[in-house]
Amino acid sequence: MATLTYETLIHTMSQAMLAGDENRVPLLRRVLAEINHPDAQAPIIHVVGTNGKGSTVTLTADTLMAAGYRVGVFTSPAITDQREQIVLNGQMISKGDFVRLYQELLPVVQQIVPENSPLTIFEWEVVLALVWFAEKRVDWIILEAGLGGLMDATNAIVAPRFSVFTHIALDHTRILGDTIAKIARNKAGIIKSGTTVVIAPGQTSTAQQVIETVGKEKPVPVLVANQTALFQKAQFGLDGTTVDIKWSKAETWRHVHLNLAGQHQLANAATALTLLKQLADHGVNVDEDAVRTAFDQAALPGRLTTVPATAVHPRLLVDGAHNPDGIHALVTLLKQTAPKRHFTFVLGFLADKNVSGMLAEVLPLADQVILTVPDQHQRAMNIDALTDLVGDTLAKLQLTEVAVFSTANASDALKCLRQRIIEPPVVVTGSFYLIRALREAGLND
């Protein structure tokens, strides 16, 4: 019998998106119960939101690691390798452990899960992550929800120590609802008795009210991060932000460097700091050195990161923004740091996103745009549809000087970049799947 390889396993797993199916979370809870609740072996920080989850998770995890703790982190989506989603102190789960745990769990899963609706790859990854973290005896688990909250696979866990809500905006409206209130209510479905809720600053009044109402119903403590009280003297740049942090009445930490660019990152940092202060107040070893180290080293591949120039491409600013809220944050940063500049954009989107809204934000800052197709063929917006939509948007905005180049794939997009006369940085955005496709085509060569 041939040995099962990681690559074969990933290729054969179900790619279905079942985050809107109310039967999946109860099913996963049965699986976790049958394997002795790996989700109960360490305290969990559960993070949901539309934007800012990755930054908040990274800042929290890196601070705990800098303080000496073993931290298991589950995030999504992966950019290059699915194992990026399951990490212990910065190290991905090995291919061998991934396959071994799958094979050990498969008989149990097959007894519980219907044969005609097997676990999806995302559901498997959640279960495998929890089992691996339990096996490795982590001190903390940080779980980032994939989509929504109530019916997301990560919501199969027992009550987490903290339920964290980053910025909530319109996204995945066909699954989560077409209003902020509906989306917030779905995400608030993660709140369980025994947790403490932390809400990011800058929420709409509607989203905050929904979360606070659900919190009172449980009832659980609800904390709202106060960005204004925490940060002073912020200086922004493409290489990050420098701020003074007001940690307490008696302590102000001067000139802390946050290695994440954009004013919106202060809201994510405020959320992480509010959570970390709670941990410190309850005996967790979080101090100034840990925060400074984590903030200075924080890195989010594909999220406002700079890729140096190579023979294949000029210097790039890469951001996986994939909804109007994320694109707005990117545009705000570009206007702050280069108010008189226009840029070359490489754009590719998934068809089920609000592409019109994103184009309306980006195109006024464009000198030229190179259009291509993300590496997610089932949901990708094809090049003809994108080209037509860009043309229509330019016409509506009366932008007559923007040059448009359409390419069939990421490799052709990089060739197009090499052939153009471009002032760097080039801005790549629209989808994490676009970044994946560009990497496979030689982005980091």
GROMACS .gro file of C-alpha atoms in nm:
model
  445
    1MET     CA    1   0.000   0.000   0.000
    2ALA     CA    2   0.142   0.336  -0.107
    3THR     CA    3   0.234   0.582   0.168
    4LEU     CA    4  -0.001   0.881   0.184
    5THR     CA    5   0.188   1.203   0.116
    6TYR     CA    6   0.094   1.548   0.238
    7GLU     CA    7   0.058   1.676  -0.119
    8THR     CA    8  -0.178   1.392  -0.214
    9LEU     CA    9  -0.384   1.443   0.101
   10ILE     CA   10  -0.429   1.817   0.045
   11HIS     CA   11  -0.524   1.756  -0.317
   12THR     CA   12  -0.795   1.504  -0.226
   13MET     CA   13  -0.958   1.699   0.060
   14SER     CA   14  -1.296   1.862  -0.001
   15GLN     CA   15  -1.273   2.227  -0.106
   16ALA     CA   16  -1.639   2.297  -0.033
   17MET     CA   17  -1.732   2.615   0.153
   18LEU     CA   18  -1.985   2.514   0.419
   19ALA     CA   19  -1.961   2.815   0.653
   20GLY     CA   20  -2.332   2.886   0.593
   21ASP     CA   21  -2.445   2.536   0.694
   22GLU     CA   22  -2.584   2.541   1.049
   23ASN     CA   23  -2.529   2.165   1.087
   24ARG     CA   24  -2.150   2.172   1.055
   25VAL     CA   25  -2.050   2.325   1.390
   26PRO     CA   26  -2.258   2.074   1.593
   27LEU     CA   27  -2.099   1.798   1.386
   28LEU     CA   28  -1.751   1.924   1.464
   29ARG     CA   29  -1.839   1.951   1.833
   30ARG     CA   30  -1.924   1.581   1.829
   31VAL     CA   31  -1.585   1.508   1.671
   32LEU     CA   32  -1.399   1.716   1.932
   33ALA     CA   33  -1.593   1.549   2.215
   34GLU     CA   34  -1.513   1.203   2.078
   35ILE     CA   35  -1.138   1.281   2.077
   36ASN     CA   36  -1.141   1.413   2.438
   37HIS     CA   37  -1.174   1.784   2.365
   38PRO     CA   38  -0.830   1.899   2.251
   39ASP     CA   39  -0.988   2.248   2.256
   40ALA     CA   40  -1.004   2.233   2.636
   41GLN     CA   41  -0.634   2.160   2.692
   42ALA     CA   42  -0.515   2.524   2.687
   43PRO     CA   43  -0.683   2.865   2.715
   44ILE     CA   44  -0.810   2.993   2.380
   45ILE     CA   45  -0.828   3.342   2.233
   46HIS     CA   46  -1.092   3.336   1.959
   47VAL     CA   47  -1.069   3.619   1.704
   48VAL     CA   48  -1.341   3.718   1.456
   49GLY     CA   49  -1.399   4.022   1.236
   50THR     CA   50  -1.399   4.141   0.878
   51ASN     CA   51  -1.058   4.307   0.873
   52GLY     CA   52  -0.771   4.326   1.118
   53LYS     CA   53  -0.783   3.967   1.243
   54GLY     CA   54  -0.439   3.876   1.114
   55SER     CA   55  -0.271   4.184   1.263
   56THR     CA   56  -0.442   4.142   1.599
   57VAL     CA   57  -0.354   3.773   1.612
   58THR     CA   58   0.008   3.838   1.516
   59LEU     CA   59   0.064   4.115   1.772
   60THR     CA   60  -0.097   3.910   2.048
   61ALA     CA   61   0.084   3.586   1.963
   62ASP     CA   62   0.422   3.751   1.914
   63THR     CA   63   0.395   3.932   2.248
   64LEU     CA   64   0.309   3.611   2.432
   65MET     CA   65   0.598   3.434   2.259
   66ALA     CA   66   0.835   3.719   2.347
   67ALA     CA   67   0.720   3.675   2.708
   68GLY     CA   68   0.827   3.312   2.698
   69TYR     CA   69   0.501   3.126   2.628
   70ARG     CA   70   0.433   2.845   2.381
   71VAL     CA   71   0.161   2.973   2.151
   72GLY     CA   72  -0.036   2.775   1.895
   73VAL     CA   73  -0.185   2.992   1.621
   74PHE     CA   74  -0.449   2.902   1.363
   75THR     CA   75  -0.509   3.159   1.087
   76SER     CA   76  -0.641   3.170   0.732
   77PRO     CA   77  -0.608   3.187   0.442
   78ALA     CA   78  -0.271   3.038   0.358
   79ILE     CA   79  -0.078   3.205   0.080
   80THR     CA   80   0.174   2.940  -0.027
   81ASP     CA   81   0.127   2.628   0.188
   82GLN     CA   82  -0.183   2.518   0.380
   83ARG     CA   83   0.040   2.445   0.678
   84GLU     CA   84   0.094   2.821   0.723
   85GLN     CA   85  -0.242   2.814   0.899
   86ILE     CA   86  -0.121   2.585   1.181
   87VAL     CA   87   0.182   2.728   1.361
   88LEU     CA   88   0.352   2.677   1.699
   89ASN     CA   89   0.589   2.958   1.802
   90GLY     CA   90   0.644   3.053   1.440
   91GLN     CA   91   0.696   2.697   1.310
   92MET     CA   92   0.446   2.532   1.077
   93ILE     CA   93   0.315   2.188   1.152
   94SER     CA   94   0.532   1.936   0.969
   95LYS     CA   95   0.399   1.746   0.672
   96GLY     CA   96   0.457   1.425   0.863
   97ASP     CA   97   0.254   1.539   1.166
   98PHE     CA   98  -0.026   1.666   0.942
   99VAL     CA   99  -0.060   1.330   0.765
  100ARG     CA  100  -0.009   1.125   1.084
  101LEU     CA  101  -0.279   1.309   1.278
  102TYR     CA  102  -0.516   1.288   0.983
  103GLN     CA  103  -0.472   0.912   0.961
  104GLU     CA  104  -0.515   0.872   1.338
  105LEU     CA  105  -0.835   1.078   1.342
  106LEU     CA  106  -0.992   0.950   1.020
  107PRO     CA  107  -1.164   0.639   1.173
  108VAL     CA  108  -1.328   0.855   1.441
  109VAL     CA  109  -1.434   1.119   1.192
  110GLN     CA  110  -1.581   0.860   0.955
  111GLN     CA  111  -1.802   0.725   1.234
  112ILE     CA  112  -1.954   1.070   1.295
  113VAL     CA  113  -1.946   1.261   0.966
  114PRO     CA  114  -2.179   1.157   0.681
  115GLU     CA  115  -2.000   0.993   0.391
  116ASN     CA  116  -2.183   1.215   0.141
  117SER     CA  117  -2.064   1.534   0.317
  118PRO     CA  118  -1.708   1.476   0.443
  119LEU     CA  119  -1.513   1.730   0.641
  120THR     CA  120  -1.384   2.013   0.425
  121ILE     CA  121  -1.017   2.100   0.417
  122PHE     CA  122  -1.084   2.398   0.644
  123GLU     CA  123  -1.274   2.185   0.895
  124TRP     CA  124  -0.996   1.927   0.894
  125GLU     CA  125  -0.738   2.200   0.951
  126VAL     CA  126  -0.925   2.332   1.254
  127VAL     CA  127  -0.946   1.985   1.409
  128LEU     CA  128  -0.586   1.897   1.326
  129ALA     CA  129  -0.464   2.229   1.466
  130LEU     CA  130  -0.640   2.174   1.799
  131VAL     CA  131  -0.512   1.817   1.829
  132TRP     CA  132  -0.156   1.920   1.741
  133PHE     CA  133  -0.159   2.209   1.988
  134ALA     CA  134  -0.283   1.975   2.262
  135GLU     CA  135  -0.016   1.721   2.173
  136LYS     CA  136   0.253   1.991   2.190
  137ARG     CA  137   0.122   2.120   2.525
  138VAL     CA  138   0.096   2.485   2.424
  139ASP     CA  139   0.031   2.751   2.687
  140TRP     CA  140  -0.209   2.950   2.468
  141ILE     CA  141  -0.414   2.886   2.155
  142ILE     CA  142  -0.516   3.171   1.926
  143LEU     CA  143  -0.785   3.082   1.671
  144GLU     CA  144  -0.877   3.313   1.386
  145ALA     CA  145  -1.223   3.248   1.245
  146GLY     CA  146  -1.237   3.182   0.874
  147LEU     CA  147  -1.574   3.328   0.779
  148GLY     CA  148  -1.835   3.482   1.005
  149GLY     CA  149  -1.855   3.334   1.352
  150LEU     CA  150  -2.168   3.142   1.445
  151MET     CA  151  -2.130   2.876   1.175
  152ASP     CA  152  -1.753   2.895   1.130
  153ALA     CA  153  -1.565   2.573   1.203
  154THR     CA  154  -1.360   2.743   1.475
  155ASN     CA  155  -1.682   2.797   1.674
  156ALA     CA  156  -1.693   2.428   1.761
  157ILE     CA  157  -1.462   2.497   2.055
  158VAL     CA  158  -1.557   2.513   2.422
  159ALA     CA  159  -1.580   2.860   2.577
  160PRO     CA  160  -1.257   3.051   2.502
  161ARG     CA  161  -1.084   3.269   2.759
  162PHE     CA  162  -1.135   3.569   2.528
  163SER     CA  163  -1.363   3.642   2.233
  164VAL     CA  164  -1.208   3.922   2.027
  165PHE     CA  165  -1.391   4.129   1.765
  166THR     CA  166  -1.183   4.321   1.513
  167HIS     CA  167  -1.335   4.571   1.270
  168ILE     CA  168  -1.667   4.456   1.121
  169ALA     CA  169  -1.770   4.566   0.772
  170LEU     CA  170  -1.966   4.436   0.475
  171ASP     CA  171  -1.817   4.118   0.328
  172HIS     CA  172  -1.947   3.772   0.234
  173THR     CA  173  -2.294   3.928   0.235
  174ARG     CA  174  -2.456   3.631   0.060
  175ILE     CA  175  -2.361   3.411   0.355
  176LEU     CA  176  -2.350   3.646   0.653
  177GLY     CA  177  -2.622   3.897   0.565
  178ASP     CA  178  -2.646   4.222   0.375
  179THR     CA  179  -2.628   4.466   0.668
  180ILE     CA  180  -2.371   4.541   0.938
  181ALA     CA  181  -2.625   4.435   1.201
  182LYS     CA  182  -2.674   4.091   1.044
  183ILE     CA  183  -2.300   4.036   0.999
  184ALA     CA  184  -2.225   4.148   1.356
  185ARG     CA  185  -2.496   3.917   1.489
  186ASN     CA  186  -2.343   3.624   1.302
  187LYS     CA  187  -1.996   3.702   1.435
  188ALA     CA  188  -2.133   3.754   1.788
  189GLY     CA  189  -2.244   3.391   1.772
  190ILE     CA  190  -1.899   3.297   1.905
  191ILE     CA  191  -1.975   3.453   2.247
  192LYS     CA  192  -2.011   3.182   2.509
  193SER     CA  193  -2.067   3.194   2.884
  194GLY     CA  194  -1.732   3.205   3.059
  195THR     CA  195  -1.552   3.421   2.804
  196THR     CA  196  -1.445   3.787   2.815
  197VAL     CA  197  -1.525   3.996   2.508
  198VAL     CA  198  -1.281   4.250   2.364
  199ILE     CA  199  -1.409   4.485   2.091
  200ALA     CA  200  -1.180   4.678   1.856
  201PRO     CA  201  -1.210   5.057   1.853
  202GLY     CA  202  -1.379   5.234   1.565
  203GLN     CA  203  -1.667   4.990   1.524
  204THR     CA  204  -1.988   5.125   1.382
  205SER     CA  205  -2.242   5.196   1.655
  206THR     CA  206  -2.458   4.919   1.507
  207ALA     CA  207  -2.187   4.652   1.526
  208GLN     CA  208  -2.082   4.751   1.876
  209GLN     CA  209  -2.440   4.754   2.002
  210VAL     CA  210  -2.508   4.407   1.864
  211ILE     CA  211  -2.194   4.260   2.027
  212GLU     CA  212  -2.261   4.433   2.359
  213THR     CA  213  -2.622   4.313   2.359
  214VAL     CA  214  -2.518   3.951   2.304
  215GLY     CA  215  -2.253   3.993   2.573
  216LYS     CA  216  -2.514   4.109   2.826
  217GLU     CA  217  -2.740   3.818   2.739
  218LYS     CA  218  -2.476   3.555   2.830
  219PRO     CA  219  -2.377   3.751   3.052
  220VAL     CA  220  -2.002   3.811   3.008
  221PRO     CA  221  -1.766   4.107   3.057
  222VAL     CA  222  -1.736   4.329   2.747
  223LEU     CA  223  -1.434   4.558   2.700
  224VAL     CA  224  -1.401   4.817   2.422
  225ALA     CA  225  -1.044   4.907   2.325
  226ASN     CA  226  -0.968   5.280   2.350
  227GLN     CA  227  -0.718   5.374   2.080
  228THR     CA  228  -0.706   5.740   2.181
  229ALA     CA  229  -0.618   5.657   2.542
  230LEU     CA  230  -0.351   5.404   2.444
  231PHE     CA  231  -0.155   5.587   2.173
  232GLN     CA  232   0.009   5.926   2.152
  233LYS     CA  233   0.233   6.101   1.895
  234ALA     CA  234   0.185   5.856   1.609
  235GLN     CA  235   0.414   5.891   1.307
  236PHE     CA  236   0.315   5.693   0.996
  237GLY     CA  237   0.525   5.557   0.710
  238LEU     CA  238   0.535   5.271   0.463
  239ASP     CA  239   0.782   5.097   0.695
  240GLY     CA  240   0.546   5.109   0.992
  241THR     CA  241   0.437   5.343   1.269
  242THR     CA  242   0.613   5.491   1.572
  243VAL     CA  243   0.398   5.569   1.877
  244ASP     CA  244   0.408   5.635   2.247
  245ILE     CA  245   0.201   5.378   2.438
  246LYS     CA  246   0.016   5.477   2.756
  247TRP     CA  247   0.025   5.138   2.929
  248SER     CA  248  -0.101   5.264   3.265
  249LYS     CA  249  -0.138   5.586   3.464
  250ALA     CA  250   0.222   5.549   3.574
  251GLU     CA  251   0.378   5.401   3.260
  252THR     CA  252   0.426   5.550   2.914
  253TRP     CA  253   0.648   5.362   2.672
  254ARG     CA  254   0.818   5.607   2.437
  255HIS     CA  255   0.890   5.556   2.068
  256VAL     CA  256   0.753   5.206   2.022
  257HIS     CA  257   0.793   5.092   1.661
  258LEU     CA  258   0.498   4.903   1.512
  259ASN     CA  259   0.625   4.717   1.208
  260LEU     CA  260   0.284   4.729   1.039
  261ALA     CA  261   0.202   5.018   0.809
  262GLY     CA  262  -0.119   5.218   0.807
  263GLN     CA  263  -0.329   5.418   1.049
  264HIS     CA  264  -0.580   5.133   1.063
  265GLN     CA  265  -0.312   4.918   1.228
  266LEU     CA  266  -0.337   5.131   1.541
  267ALA     CA  267  -0.690   5.000   1.593
  268ASN     CA  268  -0.559   4.644   1.565
  269ALA     CA  269  -0.271   4.725   1.800
  270ALA     CA  270  -0.515   4.883   2.047
  271THR     CA  271  -0.726   4.566   2.039
  272ALA     CA  272  -0.421   4.348   2.102
  273LEU     CA  273  -0.297   4.576   2.382
  274THR     CA  274  -0.636   4.577   2.555
  275LEU     CA  275  -0.630   4.198   2.549
  276LEU     CA  276  -0.268   4.185   2.665
  277LYS     CA  277  -0.339   4.423   2.952
  278GLN     CA  278  -0.614   4.190   3.067
  279LEU     CA  279  -0.370   3.902   3.058
  280ALA     CA  280  -0.111   4.103   3.252
  281ASP     CA  281  -0.371   4.194   3.514
  282HIS     CA  282  -0.441   3.824   3.565
  283GLY     CA  283  -0.083   3.711   3.615
  284VAL     CA  284   0.039   3.651   3.259
  285ASN     CA  285   0.397   3.773   3.215
  286VAL     CA  286   0.337   4.056   2.965
  287ASP     CA  287   0.572   4.354   3.001
  288GLU     CA  288   0.723   4.642   2.805
  289ASP     CA  289   1.011   4.437   2.664
  290ALA     CA  290   0.774   4.173   2.528
  291VAL     CA  291   0.546   4.432   2.367
  292ARG     CA  292   0.835   4.627   2.215
  293THR     CA  293   0.992   4.313   2.073
  294ALA     CA  294   0.665   4.184   1.928
  295PHE     CA  295   0.556   4.515   1.779
  296ASP     CA  296   0.896   4.580   1.624
  297GLN     CA  297   0.918   4.235   1.464
  298ALA     CA  298   0.553   4.190   1.362
  299ALA     CA  299   0.521   4.070   1.005
  300LEU     CA  300   0.217   3.971   0.802
  301PRO     CA  301   0.303   3.814   0.466
  302GLY     CA  302   0.080   3.960   0.199
  303ARG     CA  303  -0.050   4.240   0.419
  304LEU     CA  304   0.111   4.573   0.333
  305THR     CA  305   0.453   4.415   0.288
  306THR     CA  306   0.731   4.543   0.065
  307VAL     CA  307   0.892   4.305  -0.183
  308PRO     CA  308   1.234   4.421  -0.310
  309ALA     CA  309   1.296   4.469  -0.681
  310THR     CA  310   1.429   4.173  -0.881
  311ALA     CA  311   1.504   4.099  -1.244
  312VAL     CA  312   1.140   3.992  -1.276
  313HIS     CA  313   0.963   4.286  -1.113
  314PRO     CA  314   1.020   4.634  -0.966
  315ARG     CA  315   0.976   4.700  -0.593
  316LEU     CA  316   0.624   4.601  -0.487
  317LEU     CA  317   0.388   4.696  -0.207
  318VAL     CA  318   0.175   4.384  -0.155
  319ASP     CA  319  -0.157   4.390   0.031
  320GLY     CA  320  -0.416   4.113   0.036
  321ALA     CA  321  -0.702   4.359   0.089
  322HIS     CA  322  -1.010   4.187  -0.055
  323ASN     CA  323  -1.309   4.401   0.043
  324PRO     CA  324  -1.388   4.776   0.032
  325ASP     CA  325  -1.299   4.823   0.398
  326GLY     CA  326  -0.953   4.673   0.349
  327ILE     CA  327  -0.896   4.861   0.024
  328HIS     CA  328  -0.999   5.187   0.196
  329ALA     CA  329  -0.730   5.131   0.460
  330LEU     CA  330  -0.470   5.074   0.186
  331VAL     CA  331  -0.578   5.386  -0.005
  332THR     CA  332  -0.570   5.594   0.313
  333LEU     CA  333  -0.210   5.487   0.376
  334LEU     CA  334  -0.105   5.569   0.019
  335LYS     CA  335  -0.262   5.914   0.046
  336GLN     CA  336  -0.094   5.976   0.382
  337THR     CA  337   0.253   5.873   0.275
  338ALA     CA  338   0.251   5.997  -0.086
  339PRO     CA  339  -0.032   6.251  -0.122
  340LYS     CA  340   0.073   6.370  -0.469
  341ARG     CA  341   0.162   6.030  -0.616
  342HIS     CA  342  -0.021   5.806  -0.857
  343PHE     CA  343   0.069   5.439  -0.868
  344THR     CA  344   0.076   5.134  -1.091
  345PHE     CA  345  -0.163   4.872  -0.952
  346VAL     CA  346  -0.171   4.499  -1.020
  347LEU     CA  347  -0.528   4.390  -0.956
  348GLY     CA  348  -0.712   4.059  -0.940
  349PHE     CA  349  -1.032   3.972  -0.754
  350LEU     CA  350  -1.270   3.694  -0.663
  351ALA     CA  351  -1.603   3.735  -0.840
  352ASP     CA  352  -1.811   3.705  -0.522
  353LYS     CA  353  -1.653   4.018  -0.372
  354ASN     CA  354  -1.765   4.380  -0.403
  355VAL     CA  355  -1.524   4.448  -0.688
  356SER     CA  356  -1.703   4.767  -0.801
  357GLY     CA  357  -1.660   4.917  -0.455
  358MET     CA  358  -1.291   4.829  -0.445
  359LEU     CA  359  -1.223   4.968  -0.792
  360ALA     CA  360  -1.394   5.296  -0.699
  361GLU     CA  361  -1.140   5.334  -0.416
  362VAL     CA  362  -0.829   5.232  -0.608
  363LEU     CA  363  -0.865   5.376  -0.957
  364PRO     CA  364  -0.849   5.748  -0.861
  365LEU     CA  365  -0.493   5.679  -0.737
  366ALA     CA  366  -0.389   5.488  -1.049
  367ASP     CA  367  -0.154   5.592  -1.324
  368GLN     CA  368  -0.181   5.250  -1.485
  369VAL     CA  369  -0.339   4.918  -1.389
  370ILE     CA  370  -0.240   4.565  -1.480
  371LEU     CA  371  -0.532   4.324  -1.451
  372THR     CA  372  -0.503   3.950  -1.402
  373VAL     CA  373  -0.673   3.646  -1.249
  374PRO     CA  374  -0.621   3.512  -0.892
  375ASP     CA  375  -0.525   3.152  -0.829
  376GLN     CA  376  -0.872   3.037  -0.722
  377HIS     CA  377  -1.040   2.941  -1.046
  378GLN     CA  378  -1.380   2.845  -0.904
  379ARG     CA  379  -1.440   3.194  -0.768
  380ALA     CA  380  -1.201   3.414  -0.967
  381MET     CA  381  -1.335   3.703  -1.172
  382ASN     CA  382  -1.231   3.628  -1.529
  383ILE     CA  383  -1.020   3.879  -1.713
  384ASP     CA  384  -1.289   3.986  -1.961
  385ALA     CA  385  -1.538   4.065  -1.685
  386LEU     CA  386  -1.275   4.253  -1.485
  387THR     CA  387  -1.157   4.452  -1.787
  388ASP     CA  388  -1.515   4.555  -1.867
  389LEU     CA  389  -1.582   4.653  -1.506
  390VAL     CA  390  -1.264   4.861  -1.488
  391GLY     CA  391  -1.362   5.037  -1.810
  392ASP     CA  392  -1.709   5.113  -1.676
  393THR     CA  393  -1.570   5.239  -1.344
  394LEU     CA  394  -1.316   5.464  -1.514
  395ALA     CA  395  -1.593   5.610  -1.728
  396LYS     CA  396  -1.816   5.677  -1.427
  397LEU     CA  397  -1.531   5.844  -1.242
  398GLN     CA  398  -1.430   6.036  -1.556
  399LEU     CA  399  -1.074   5.910  -1.532
  400THR     CA  400  -0.943   5.930  -1.886
  401GLU     CA  401  -0.567   5.909  -1.830
  402VAL     CA  402  -0.540   5.567  -1.665
  403ALA     CA  403  -0.369   5.304  -1.882
  404VAL     CA  404  -0.519   4.955  -1.857
  405PHE     CA  405  -0.337   4.630  -1.942
  406SER     CA  406  -0.519   4.297  -1.925
  407THR     CA  407  -0.324   3.973  -1.874
  408ALA     CA  408  -0.439   3.613  -1.877
  409ASN     CA  409  -0.249   3.496  -1.569
  410ALA     CA  410   0.000   3.597  -1.302
  411SER     CA  411   0.303   3.505  -1.511
  412ASP     CA  412   0.184   3.739  -1.786
  413ALA     CA  413   0.120   4.010  -1.527
  414LEU     CA  414   0.483   3.992  -1.413
  415LYS     CA  415   0.601   4.007  -1.776
  416CYS     CA  416   0.383   4.313  -1.828
  417LEU     CA  417   0.540   4.477  -1.523
  418ARG     CA  418   0.887   4.414  -1.659
  419GLN     CA  419   0.797   4.574  -1.992
  420ARG     CA  420   0.650   4.894  -1.848
  421ILE     CA  421   0.833   5.208  -1.734
  422ILE     CA  422   0.719   5.229  -1.375
  423GLU     CA  423   0.806   5.438  -1.073
  424PRO     CA  424   0.812   5.198  -0.775
  425PRO     CA  425   0.652   5.083  -0.562
  426VAL     CA  426   0.393   4.897  -0.765
  427VAL     CA  427   0.086   4.816  -0.553
  428VAL     CA  428  -0.047   4.458  -0.572
  429THR     CA  429  -0.392   4.406  -0.420
  430GLY     CA  430  -0.740   4.259  -0.449
  431SER     CA  431  -0.704   3.904  -0.314
  432PHE     CA  432  -0.472   3.678  -0.118
  433TYR     CA  433  -0.518   3.432  -0.404
  434LEU     CA  434  -0.368   3.689  -0.640
  435ILE     CA  435  -0.059   3.705  -0.417
  436ARG     CA  436  -0.037   3.325  -0.418
  437ALA     CA  437  -0.054   3.318  -0.798
  438LEU     CA  438   0.214   3.585  -0.831
  439ARG     CA  439   0.442   3.400  -0.591
  440GLU     CA  440   0.407   3.083  -0.791
  441ALA     CA  441   0.487   3.285  -1.104
  442GLY     CA  442   0.812   3.419  -0.954
  443LEU     CA  443   0.719   3.711  -0.730
  444ASN     CA  444   1.000   3.636  -0.485
  445ASP     CA  445   1.260   3.532  -0.742
   0.00000   0.00000   0.00000
